Coordinates of C-alpha atoms in Angstrom, one line a residue:
L291 CA 0.0 0.0 0.0
L292 CA 2.8 2.4 0.8
D293 CA 4.4 1.6 -2.6
R294 CA 1.1 2.7 -4.2
G295 CA 1.2 6.0 -2.4
I296 CA -1.5 5.3 0.2
K297 CA -1.1 7.7 3.1
M298 CA -1.0 5.9 6.4
R299 CA -0.7 7.0 10.0
T300 CA -0.5 5.4 13.4
E301 CA -3.4 5.4 15.9
N302 CA -3.7 4.3 19.5
V303 CA -6.0 1.4 20.0
E304 CA -7.9 1.7 23.3
T305 CA -9.8 -1.6 23.1
W306 CA -8.9 -4.8 21.2
L307 CA -12.1 -6.5 20.0
D308 CA -11.5 -10.1 18.9
A309 CA -13.7 -12.1 16.6
G310 CA -11.6 -15.3 16.2
T311 CA -13.8 -17.7 18.1
P312 CA -17.6 -17.8 18.8
D313 CA -17.0 -16.9 22.5
A314 CA -14.8 -13.9 21.5
L315 CA -17.4 -12.8 18.9
H316 CA -20.2 -12.9 21.5
E317 CA -17.9 -10.9 23.9
T318 CA -17.2 -8.3 21.2
N319 CA -20.9 -8.0 20.4
R320 CA -21.7 -7.5 24.1
Y321 CA -19.0 -4.8 24.3
L322 CA -20.2 -3.0 21.2
L323 CA -23.9 -3.0 22.3
S324 CA -22.9 -1.6 25.7
H325 CA -20.7 1.1 24.1
G326 CA -23.0 2.9 21.7
R327 CA -24.3 0.3 19.3
D328 CA -27.6 -0.4 21.1
N329 CA -30.5 1.1 19.1
T330 CA -33.3 0.2 21.5
N331 CA -34.5 3.8 21.7
E332 CA -34.8 4.1 17.9
L333 CA -36.8 0.9 17.3
G334 CA -40.3 2.3 17.8
S335 CA -43.0 -0.3 18.3
L336 CA -42.5 -3.9 17.1
E337 CA -45.6 -6.1 16.8
D338 CA -46.2 -7.8 20.2
T339 CA -42.4 -7.9 20.9
Q340 CA -40.5 -7.4 24.2
I341 CA -37.1 -5.9 23.9
I342 CA -34.5 -6.3 26.7
P343 CA -31.6 -3.9 26.1
P344 CA -29.0 -3.7 24.9
V345 CA -29.9 -4.9 21.4
F346 CA -29.3 -3.8 17.8
I347 CA -32.1 -4.6 15.3
H348 CA -31.5 -3.3 11.8
P349 CA -34.3 -1.1 10.6
G350 CA -34.9 -3.5 7.7
A351 CA -35.4 -6.5 9.9
K352 CA -39.0 -7.7 10.7
V353 CA -39.6 -8.8 14.3
S354 CA -43.0 -9.9 15.7
H355 CA -44.5 -11.8 18.6
S356 CA -41.0 -12.3 20.1
M357 CA -38.7 -11.5 23.0
I358 CA -35.3 -10.1 21.9
G359 CA -32.3 -9.5 24.2
P360 CA -30.3 -8.8 26.0
N361 CA -27.1 -8.7 24.0
T362 CA -28.6 -9.5 20.6
S363 CA -27.9 -8.1 17.2
I364 CA -30.2 -8.8 14.2
G365 CA -29.2 -7.9 10.7
E366 CA -30.9 -6.4 7.7
G367 CA -33.7 -8.4 6.2
A368 CA -33.9 -10.9 9.0
L369 CA -37.3 -12.2 9.9
I370 CA -38.0 -13.2 13.5
Q371 CA -41.5 -14.5 14.5
G372 CA -42.7 -16.1 17.7
S373 CA -39.2 -16.6 19.1
T374 CA -37.0 -15.7 22.1
I375 CA -33.5 -14.7 21.2
K376 CA -30.9 -13.9 23.9
D377 CA -27.1 -13.2 23.6
S378 CA -27.1 -14.0 19.9
I379 CA -26.0 -12.6 16.6
I380 CA -28.4 -13.1 13.7
A381 CA -27.0 -12.1 10.3
S382 CA -28.9 -10.5 7.4
G383 CA -31.6 -12.5 5.7
A384 CA -31.9 -15.1 8.5
K385 CA -35.4 -16.4 9.4
V386 CA -36.1 -17.6 12.9
T387 CA -39.6 -18.9 13.6
N388 CA -41.1 -20.5 16.8
S389 CA -37.6 -20.9 18.4
R390 CA -35.7 -20.2 21.6
L391 CA -32.1 -19.3 20.9
E392 CA -29.4 -18.4 23.4
T393 CA -25.7 -17.7 22.7
S394 CA -26.2 -18.5 19.0
L395 CA -24.6 -17.3 15.8
L396 CA -26.6 -17.5 12.6
G397 CA -25.1 -16.7 9.3
H398 CA -26.6 -15.0 6.3
D399 CA -29.9 -16.5 5.0
V400 CA -30.1 -19.2 7.7
T401 CA -33.5 -20.7 8.5
V402 CA -34.3 -22.0 12.0
T403 CA -37.8 -23.3 12.8
G404 CA -39.1 -24.8 16.0
L405 CA -35.7 -25.3 17.8
S406 CA -34.5 -24.5 21.3
G407 CA -30.8 -24.1 22.4
K408 CA -27.4 -22.8 21.2
F409 CA -26.6 -22.9 17.5
N410 CA -23.7 -21.9 15.3
L411 CA -24.9 -22.2 11.8
G412 CA -23.1 -21.0 8.6
D413 CA -24.6 -19.1 5.7
D414 CA -27.6 -20.7 3.9
S415 CA -28.1 -23.4 6.5
T416 CA -31.5 -24.8 7.5
A417 CA -32.4 -26.4 10.8
S418 CA -35.8 -27.4 12.0
S419 CA -37.6 -29.7 14.4

């Protein structure tokens, strides 16, 4: 990059946030939510849904008849219906229906239906009861 003329400078790093393991990723998510990424106050009303801060729910996600949080992030285009999700990261396009998830990581376009527990599912996965 320097050979291409890109200007660089040094910066002090006050907090190192790791994402190398599922546990580290959850810890980083909890840190970010408790340090300015929580958007609970911006959510408005969600259809018959209880929010337990801190959470981040993308404005393009649809959440109804559920309990979300604490420490949960939900990506753009995700659809959550009739579910309880705690301490989890749900990527964009994921669909969670009639499930109870805790300490879970769901990749892009994952579908989970009728399950309860801890799940780490990669992109485009499907899991149901």
